[in-house]
PDB file of C-alpha atoms in Angstrom:
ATOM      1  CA  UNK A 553      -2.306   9.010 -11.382  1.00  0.00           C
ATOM      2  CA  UNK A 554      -2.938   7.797  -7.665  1.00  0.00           C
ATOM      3  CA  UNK A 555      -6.717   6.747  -6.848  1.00  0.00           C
ATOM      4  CA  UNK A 556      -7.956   8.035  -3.587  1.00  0.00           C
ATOM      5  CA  UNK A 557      -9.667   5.831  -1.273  1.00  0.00           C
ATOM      6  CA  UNK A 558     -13.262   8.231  -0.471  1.00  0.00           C
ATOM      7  CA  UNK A 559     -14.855   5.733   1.335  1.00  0.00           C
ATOM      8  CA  UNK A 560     -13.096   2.528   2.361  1.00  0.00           C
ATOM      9  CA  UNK A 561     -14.663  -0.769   1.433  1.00  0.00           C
ATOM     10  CA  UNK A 562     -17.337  -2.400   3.656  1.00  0.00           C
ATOM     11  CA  UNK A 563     -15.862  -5.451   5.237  1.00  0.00           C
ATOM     12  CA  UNK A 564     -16.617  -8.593   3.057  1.00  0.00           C
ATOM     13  CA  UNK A 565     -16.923 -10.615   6.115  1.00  0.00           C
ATOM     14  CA  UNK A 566     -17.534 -10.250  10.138  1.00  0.00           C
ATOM     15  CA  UNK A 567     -15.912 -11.737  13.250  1.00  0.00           C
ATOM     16  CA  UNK A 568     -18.560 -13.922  12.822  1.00  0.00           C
ATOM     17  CA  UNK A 569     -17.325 -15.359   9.699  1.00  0.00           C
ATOM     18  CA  UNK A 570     -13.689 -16.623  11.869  1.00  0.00           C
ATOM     19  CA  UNK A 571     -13.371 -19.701  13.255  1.00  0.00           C
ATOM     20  CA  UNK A 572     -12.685 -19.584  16.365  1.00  0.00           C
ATOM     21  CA  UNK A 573     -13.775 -18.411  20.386  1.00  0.00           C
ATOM     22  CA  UNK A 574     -14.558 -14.752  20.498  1.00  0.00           C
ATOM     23  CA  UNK A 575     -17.429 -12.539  20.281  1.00  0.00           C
ATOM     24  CA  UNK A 576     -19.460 -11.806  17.042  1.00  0.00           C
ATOM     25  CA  UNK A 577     -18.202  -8.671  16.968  1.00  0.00           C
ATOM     26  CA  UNK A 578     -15.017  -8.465  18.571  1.00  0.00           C
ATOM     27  CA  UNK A 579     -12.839  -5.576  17.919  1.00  0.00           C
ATOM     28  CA  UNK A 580      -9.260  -7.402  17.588  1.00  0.00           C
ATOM     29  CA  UNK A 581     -10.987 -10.063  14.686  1.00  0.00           C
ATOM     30  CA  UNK A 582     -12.326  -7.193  13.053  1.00  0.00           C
ATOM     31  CA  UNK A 583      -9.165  -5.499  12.994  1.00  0.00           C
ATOM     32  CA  UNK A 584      -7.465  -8.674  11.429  1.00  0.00           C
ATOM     33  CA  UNK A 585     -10.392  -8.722   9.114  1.00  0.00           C
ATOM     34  CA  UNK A 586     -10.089  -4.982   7.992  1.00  0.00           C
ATOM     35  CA  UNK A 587      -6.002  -5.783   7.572  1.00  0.00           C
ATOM     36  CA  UNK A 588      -6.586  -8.956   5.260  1.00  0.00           C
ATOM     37  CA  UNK A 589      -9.212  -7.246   3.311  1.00  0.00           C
ATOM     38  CA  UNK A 590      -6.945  -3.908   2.588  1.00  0.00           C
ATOM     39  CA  UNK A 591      -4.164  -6.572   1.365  1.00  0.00           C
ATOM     40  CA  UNK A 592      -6.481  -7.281  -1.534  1.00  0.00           C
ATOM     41  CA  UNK A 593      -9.188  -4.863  -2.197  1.00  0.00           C
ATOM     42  CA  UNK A 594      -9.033  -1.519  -4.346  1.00  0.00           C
ATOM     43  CA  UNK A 595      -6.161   0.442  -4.691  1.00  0.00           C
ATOM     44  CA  UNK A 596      -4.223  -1.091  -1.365  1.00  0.00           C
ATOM     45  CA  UNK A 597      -4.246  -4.618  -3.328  1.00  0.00           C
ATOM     46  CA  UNK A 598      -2.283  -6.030  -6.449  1.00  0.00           C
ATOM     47  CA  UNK A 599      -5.553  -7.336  -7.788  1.00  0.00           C
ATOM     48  CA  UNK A 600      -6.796  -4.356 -10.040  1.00  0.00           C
ATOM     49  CA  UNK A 601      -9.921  -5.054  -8.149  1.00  0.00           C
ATOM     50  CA  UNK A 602     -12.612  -3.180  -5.694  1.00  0.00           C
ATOM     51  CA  UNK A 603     -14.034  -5.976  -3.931  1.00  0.00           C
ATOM     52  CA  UNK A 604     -16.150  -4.677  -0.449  1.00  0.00           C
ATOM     53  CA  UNK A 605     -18.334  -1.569  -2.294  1.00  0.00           C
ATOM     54  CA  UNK A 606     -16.346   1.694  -1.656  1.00  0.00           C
ATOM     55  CA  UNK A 607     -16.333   5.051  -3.130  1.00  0.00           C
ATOM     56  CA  UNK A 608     -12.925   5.853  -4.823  1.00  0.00           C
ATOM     57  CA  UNK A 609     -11.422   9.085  -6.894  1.00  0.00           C
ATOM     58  CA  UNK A 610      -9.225   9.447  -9.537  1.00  0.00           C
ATOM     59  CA  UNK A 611      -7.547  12.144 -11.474  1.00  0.00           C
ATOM     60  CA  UNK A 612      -6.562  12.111 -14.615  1.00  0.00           C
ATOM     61  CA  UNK A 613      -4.561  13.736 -17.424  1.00  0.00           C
ATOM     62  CA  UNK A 614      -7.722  14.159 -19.646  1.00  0.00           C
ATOM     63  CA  UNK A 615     -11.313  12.087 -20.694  1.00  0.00           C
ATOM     64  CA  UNK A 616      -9.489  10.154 -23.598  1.00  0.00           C
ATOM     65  CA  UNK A 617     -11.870   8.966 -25.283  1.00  0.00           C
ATOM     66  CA  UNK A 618     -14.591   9.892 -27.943  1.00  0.00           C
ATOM     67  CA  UNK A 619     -18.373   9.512 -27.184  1.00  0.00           C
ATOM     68  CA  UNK A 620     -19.645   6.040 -27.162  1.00  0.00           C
ATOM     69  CA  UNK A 621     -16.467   4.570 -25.935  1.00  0.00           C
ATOM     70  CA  UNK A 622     -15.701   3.468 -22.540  1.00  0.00           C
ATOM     71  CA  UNK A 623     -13.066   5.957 -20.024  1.00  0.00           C
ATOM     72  CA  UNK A 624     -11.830   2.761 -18.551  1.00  0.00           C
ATOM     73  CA  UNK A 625     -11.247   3.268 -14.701  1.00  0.00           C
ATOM     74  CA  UNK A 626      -8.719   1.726 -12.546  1.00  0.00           C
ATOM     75  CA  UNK A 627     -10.871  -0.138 -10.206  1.00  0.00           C
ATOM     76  CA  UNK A 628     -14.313  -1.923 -11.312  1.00  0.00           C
ATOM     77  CA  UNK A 629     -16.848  -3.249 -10.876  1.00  0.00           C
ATOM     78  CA  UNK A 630     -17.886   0.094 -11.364  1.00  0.00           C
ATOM     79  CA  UNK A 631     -21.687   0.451  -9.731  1.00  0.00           C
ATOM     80  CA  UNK A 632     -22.686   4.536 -10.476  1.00  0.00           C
ATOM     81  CA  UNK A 633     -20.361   7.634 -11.419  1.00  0.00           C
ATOM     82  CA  UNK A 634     -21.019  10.188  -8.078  1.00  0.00           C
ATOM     83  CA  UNK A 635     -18.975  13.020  -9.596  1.00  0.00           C
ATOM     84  CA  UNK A 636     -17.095  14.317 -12.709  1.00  0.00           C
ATOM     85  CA  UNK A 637     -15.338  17.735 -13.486  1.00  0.00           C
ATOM     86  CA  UNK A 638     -12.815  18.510 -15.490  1.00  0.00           C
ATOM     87  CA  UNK A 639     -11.012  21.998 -15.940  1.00  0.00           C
ATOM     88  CA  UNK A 640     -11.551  23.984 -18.893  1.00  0.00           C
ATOM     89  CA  UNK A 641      -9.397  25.957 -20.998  1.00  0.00           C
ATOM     90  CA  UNK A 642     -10.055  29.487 -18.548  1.00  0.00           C
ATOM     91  CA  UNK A 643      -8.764  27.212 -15.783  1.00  0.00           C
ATOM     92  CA  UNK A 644     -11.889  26.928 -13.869  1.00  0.00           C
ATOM     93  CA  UNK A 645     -13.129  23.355 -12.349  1.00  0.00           C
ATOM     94  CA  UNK A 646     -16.983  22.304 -14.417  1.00  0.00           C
ATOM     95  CA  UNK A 647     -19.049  19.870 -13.136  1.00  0.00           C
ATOM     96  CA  UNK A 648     -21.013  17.375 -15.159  1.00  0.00           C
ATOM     97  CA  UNK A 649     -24.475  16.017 -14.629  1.00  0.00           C
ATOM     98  CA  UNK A 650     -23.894  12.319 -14.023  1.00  0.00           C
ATOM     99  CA  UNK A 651     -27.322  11.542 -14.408  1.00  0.00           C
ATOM    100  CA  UNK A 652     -27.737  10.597 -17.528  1.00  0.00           C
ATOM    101  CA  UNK A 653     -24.008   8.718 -17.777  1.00  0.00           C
ATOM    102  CA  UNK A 654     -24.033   4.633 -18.644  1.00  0.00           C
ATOM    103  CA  UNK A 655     -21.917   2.425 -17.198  1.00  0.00           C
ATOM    104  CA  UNK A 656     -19.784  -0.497 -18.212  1.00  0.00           C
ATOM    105  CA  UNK A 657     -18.577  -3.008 -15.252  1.00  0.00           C
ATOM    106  CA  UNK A 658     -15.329  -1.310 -16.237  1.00  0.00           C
ATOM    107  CA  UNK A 659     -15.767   2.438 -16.514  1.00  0.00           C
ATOM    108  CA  UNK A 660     -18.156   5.098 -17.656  1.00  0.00           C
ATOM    109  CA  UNK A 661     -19.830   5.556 -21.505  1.00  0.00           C
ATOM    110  CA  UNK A 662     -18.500   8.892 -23.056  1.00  0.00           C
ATOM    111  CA  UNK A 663     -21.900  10.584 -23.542  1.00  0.00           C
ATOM    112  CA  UNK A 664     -23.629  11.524 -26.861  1.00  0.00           C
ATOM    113  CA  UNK A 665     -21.111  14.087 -28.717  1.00  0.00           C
ATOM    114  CA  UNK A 666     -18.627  13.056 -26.236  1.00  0.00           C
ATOM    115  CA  UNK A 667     -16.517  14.623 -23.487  1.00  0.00           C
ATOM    116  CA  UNK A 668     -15.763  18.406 -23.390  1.00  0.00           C
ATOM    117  CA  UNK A 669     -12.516  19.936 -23.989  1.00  0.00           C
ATOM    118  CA  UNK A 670     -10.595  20.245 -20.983  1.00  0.00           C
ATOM    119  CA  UNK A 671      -7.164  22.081 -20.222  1.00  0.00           C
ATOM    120  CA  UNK A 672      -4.223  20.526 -20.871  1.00  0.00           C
ATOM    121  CA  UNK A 673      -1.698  19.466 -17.976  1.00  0.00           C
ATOM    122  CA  UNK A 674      -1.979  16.915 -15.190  1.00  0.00           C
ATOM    123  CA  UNK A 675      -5.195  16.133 -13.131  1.00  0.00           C
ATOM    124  CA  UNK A 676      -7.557  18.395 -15.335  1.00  0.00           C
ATOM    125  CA  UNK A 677     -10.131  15.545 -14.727  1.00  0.00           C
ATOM    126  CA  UNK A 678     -11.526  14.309 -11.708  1.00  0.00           C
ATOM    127  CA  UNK A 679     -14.082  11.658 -11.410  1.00  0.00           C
ATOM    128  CA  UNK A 680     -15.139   9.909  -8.150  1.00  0.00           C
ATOM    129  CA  UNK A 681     -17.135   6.137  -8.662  1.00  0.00           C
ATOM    130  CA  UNK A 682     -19.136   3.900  -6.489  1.00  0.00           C
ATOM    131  CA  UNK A 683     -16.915   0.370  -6.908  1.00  0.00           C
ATOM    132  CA  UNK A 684     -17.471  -2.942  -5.377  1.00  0.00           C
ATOM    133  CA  UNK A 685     -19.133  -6.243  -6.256  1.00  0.00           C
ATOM    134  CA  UNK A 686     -22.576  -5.909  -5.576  1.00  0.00           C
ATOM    135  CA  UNK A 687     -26.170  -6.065  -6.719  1.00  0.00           C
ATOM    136  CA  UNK A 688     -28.884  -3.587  -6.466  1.00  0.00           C
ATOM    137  CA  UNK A 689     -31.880  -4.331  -4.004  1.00  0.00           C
ATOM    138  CA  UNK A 690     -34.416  -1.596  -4.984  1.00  0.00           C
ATOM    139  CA  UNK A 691     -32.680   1.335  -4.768  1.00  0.00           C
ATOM    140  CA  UNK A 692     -29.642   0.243  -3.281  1.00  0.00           C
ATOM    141  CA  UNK A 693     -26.340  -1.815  -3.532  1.00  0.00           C
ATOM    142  CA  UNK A 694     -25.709  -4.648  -1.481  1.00  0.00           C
ATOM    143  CA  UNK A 695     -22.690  -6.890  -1.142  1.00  0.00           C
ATOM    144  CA  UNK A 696     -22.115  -9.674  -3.810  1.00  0.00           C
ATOM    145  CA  UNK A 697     -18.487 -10.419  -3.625  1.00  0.00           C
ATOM    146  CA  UNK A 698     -16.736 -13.686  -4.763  1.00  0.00           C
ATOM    147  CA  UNK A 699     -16.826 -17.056  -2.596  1.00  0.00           C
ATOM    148  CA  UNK A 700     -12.840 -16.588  -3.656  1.00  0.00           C
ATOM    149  CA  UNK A 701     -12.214 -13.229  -2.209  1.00  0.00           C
ATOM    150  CA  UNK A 702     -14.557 -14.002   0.798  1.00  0.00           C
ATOM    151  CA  UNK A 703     -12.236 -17.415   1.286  1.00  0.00           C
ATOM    152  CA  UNK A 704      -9.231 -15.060   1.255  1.00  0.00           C
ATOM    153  CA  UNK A 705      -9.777 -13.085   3.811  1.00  0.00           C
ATOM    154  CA  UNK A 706     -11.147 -15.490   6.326  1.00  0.00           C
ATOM    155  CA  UNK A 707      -7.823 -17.412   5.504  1.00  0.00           C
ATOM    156  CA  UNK A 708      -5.955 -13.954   6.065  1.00  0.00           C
ATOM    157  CA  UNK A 709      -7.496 -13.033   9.161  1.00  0.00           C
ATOM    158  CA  UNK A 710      -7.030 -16.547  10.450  1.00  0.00           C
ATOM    159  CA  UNK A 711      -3.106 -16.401   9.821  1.00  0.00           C
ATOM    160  CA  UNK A 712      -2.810 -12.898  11.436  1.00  0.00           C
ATOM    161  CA  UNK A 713      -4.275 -13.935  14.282  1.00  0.00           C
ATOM    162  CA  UNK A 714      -2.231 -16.544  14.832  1.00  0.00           C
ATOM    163  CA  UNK A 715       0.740 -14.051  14.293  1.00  0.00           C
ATOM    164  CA  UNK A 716      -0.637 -11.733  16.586  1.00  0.00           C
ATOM    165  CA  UNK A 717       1.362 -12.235  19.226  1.00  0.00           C
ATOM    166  CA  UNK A 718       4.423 -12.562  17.334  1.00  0.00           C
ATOM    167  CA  UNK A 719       5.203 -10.085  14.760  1.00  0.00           C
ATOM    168  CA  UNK A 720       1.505  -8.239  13.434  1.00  0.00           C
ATOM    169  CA  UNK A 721       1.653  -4.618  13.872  1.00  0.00           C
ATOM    170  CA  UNK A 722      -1.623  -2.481  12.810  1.00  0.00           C
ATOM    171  CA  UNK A 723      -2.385   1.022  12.786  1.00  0.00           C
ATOM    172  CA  UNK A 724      -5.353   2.851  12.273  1.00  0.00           C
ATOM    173  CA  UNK A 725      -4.618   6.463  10.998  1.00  0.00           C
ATOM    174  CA  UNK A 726      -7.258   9.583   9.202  1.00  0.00           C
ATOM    175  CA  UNK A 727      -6.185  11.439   6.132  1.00  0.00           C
ATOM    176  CA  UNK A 728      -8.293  14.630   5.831  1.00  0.00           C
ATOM    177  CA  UNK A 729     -10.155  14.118   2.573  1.00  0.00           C
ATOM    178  CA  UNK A 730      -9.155  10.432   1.935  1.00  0.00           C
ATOM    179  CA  UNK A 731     -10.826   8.290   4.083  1.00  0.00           C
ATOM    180  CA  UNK A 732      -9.932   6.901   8.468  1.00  0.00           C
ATOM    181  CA  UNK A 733      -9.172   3.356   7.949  1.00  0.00           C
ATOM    182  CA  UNK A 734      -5.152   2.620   6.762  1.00  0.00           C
ATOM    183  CA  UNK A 735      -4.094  -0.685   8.476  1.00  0.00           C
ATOM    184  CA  UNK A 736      -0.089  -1.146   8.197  1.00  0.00           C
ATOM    185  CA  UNK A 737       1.042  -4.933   8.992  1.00  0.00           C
ATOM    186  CA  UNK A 738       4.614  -6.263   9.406  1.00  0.00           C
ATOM    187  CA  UNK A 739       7.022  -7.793   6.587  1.00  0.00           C
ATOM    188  CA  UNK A 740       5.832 -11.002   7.878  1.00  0.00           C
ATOM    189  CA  UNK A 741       2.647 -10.382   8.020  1.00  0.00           C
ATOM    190  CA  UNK A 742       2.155  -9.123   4.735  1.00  0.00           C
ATOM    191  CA  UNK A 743       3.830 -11.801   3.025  1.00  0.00           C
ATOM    192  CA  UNK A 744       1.321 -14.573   5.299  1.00  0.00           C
ATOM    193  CA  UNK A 745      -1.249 -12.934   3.821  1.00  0.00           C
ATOM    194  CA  UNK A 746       0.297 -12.875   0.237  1.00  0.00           C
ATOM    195  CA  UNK A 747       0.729 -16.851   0.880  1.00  0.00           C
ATOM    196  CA  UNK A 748      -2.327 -17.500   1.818  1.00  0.00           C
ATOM    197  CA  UNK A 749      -4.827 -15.521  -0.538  1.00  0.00           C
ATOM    198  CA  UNK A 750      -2.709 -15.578  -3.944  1.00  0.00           C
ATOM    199  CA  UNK A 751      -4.278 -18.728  -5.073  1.00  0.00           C
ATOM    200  CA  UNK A 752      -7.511 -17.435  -4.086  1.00  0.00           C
ATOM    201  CA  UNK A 753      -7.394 -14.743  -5.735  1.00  0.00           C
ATOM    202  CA  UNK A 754      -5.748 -15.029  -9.375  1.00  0.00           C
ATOM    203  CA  UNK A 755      -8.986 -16.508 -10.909  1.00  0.00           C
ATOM    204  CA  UNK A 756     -10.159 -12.464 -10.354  1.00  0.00           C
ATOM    205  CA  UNK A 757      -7.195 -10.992 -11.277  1.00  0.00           C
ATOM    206  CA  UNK A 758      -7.351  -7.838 -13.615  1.00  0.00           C
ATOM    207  CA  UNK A 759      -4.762  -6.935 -15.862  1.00  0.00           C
ATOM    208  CA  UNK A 760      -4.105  -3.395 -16.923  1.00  0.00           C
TER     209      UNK A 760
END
């Protein structure tokens, strides 16, 4: 089922980080930047990847797995579970501690005796991760994404704003519950970016 975007991924790069004259911080070259990064990162990318740390949700049919195994979920590096509930059999939504839940770069440990039974249908299980390449610095997680991924979208941003004039279109728009930042780019666009970060990023590739 879909993955929602919670909270979209911190930029992997700044203005800064594009050649070129303009501020540190200008607002157009961070728009290009947010638009290259959303062609490749989490669920808005073909990568299988969450690359800028971001909070996503997914729901699912059912936990799937017995304990000690791994509920593999769609976008990793997975940094902490924040949330998971599940509906039981009486139809009313559970919550369960995620305190004591291990992690595996690619999803979260079933826990000793495994995972409750939930009702059956679509979406009885929701779980909501912390994703992102990163590394913890005390108590926190800080950026540590790929040189590749980091190449790819200064490359991106570089080719949309040369097309900026021509034929890039971006929108910003807010979907209650999801997340505020949804940049939409041409057919021309989109396939400059494709172009220029594919070879970039296939070393990284996951495959379902």
């Amino acid at each position: 089922m879909a993955v929602a975007v919670i909270e979209p991924p911190r930029p992997l790069v700044t203005a800064a980080d594009i050649p070129g004259v303009h501020g540190a911080s200008d607002p157009f070259v961070t728009a290009m930047i947010a638009a290259a990064q959303a062609a490749i990162d989490g669920p808005t990318g073909p990568w299988g990847l969450a690359l800028g740390i971001q909070v996503l949700e997914w729901e699912t049919d059912g936990f799937g797995c017995g304990a000690g195994e791994v509920i593999r979920l769609p976008y990793g590096p997975v940094l902490e579970p924040i949330a998971v509930s599940y509906r039981n059999a009486a139809g009313a939504w559970v919550a369960i501690s995620v305190s004591g839940l291990e992690v595996s770069r690619s999803g979260i440990v079933a826990p000793i005796g495994g995972w409750p039974a939930t009702a059956t249908g679509e979406g009885v299980v929701r779980i909501r991760w912390r994703a992102g390449f990163a590394k913890r610095d005390g108590g926190a997680f800080v950026p540590d994404p790929p040189a590749s991924a980091v190449a790819a979208v200064i490359l991106a941003a570089q080719h949309l704003k040369s097309l900026a004039g021509q034929n890039l279109f971006l929108r910003s728009e807010k979907v209650d519950g999801v997340g505020d930042q949804t940049w939409t780019v041409s057919e021309a666009a989109g396939k400059a970016i494709e172009a220029a970060t594919a070879n970039l990023m296939k070393p990284l590739r996951v495959f379902s």
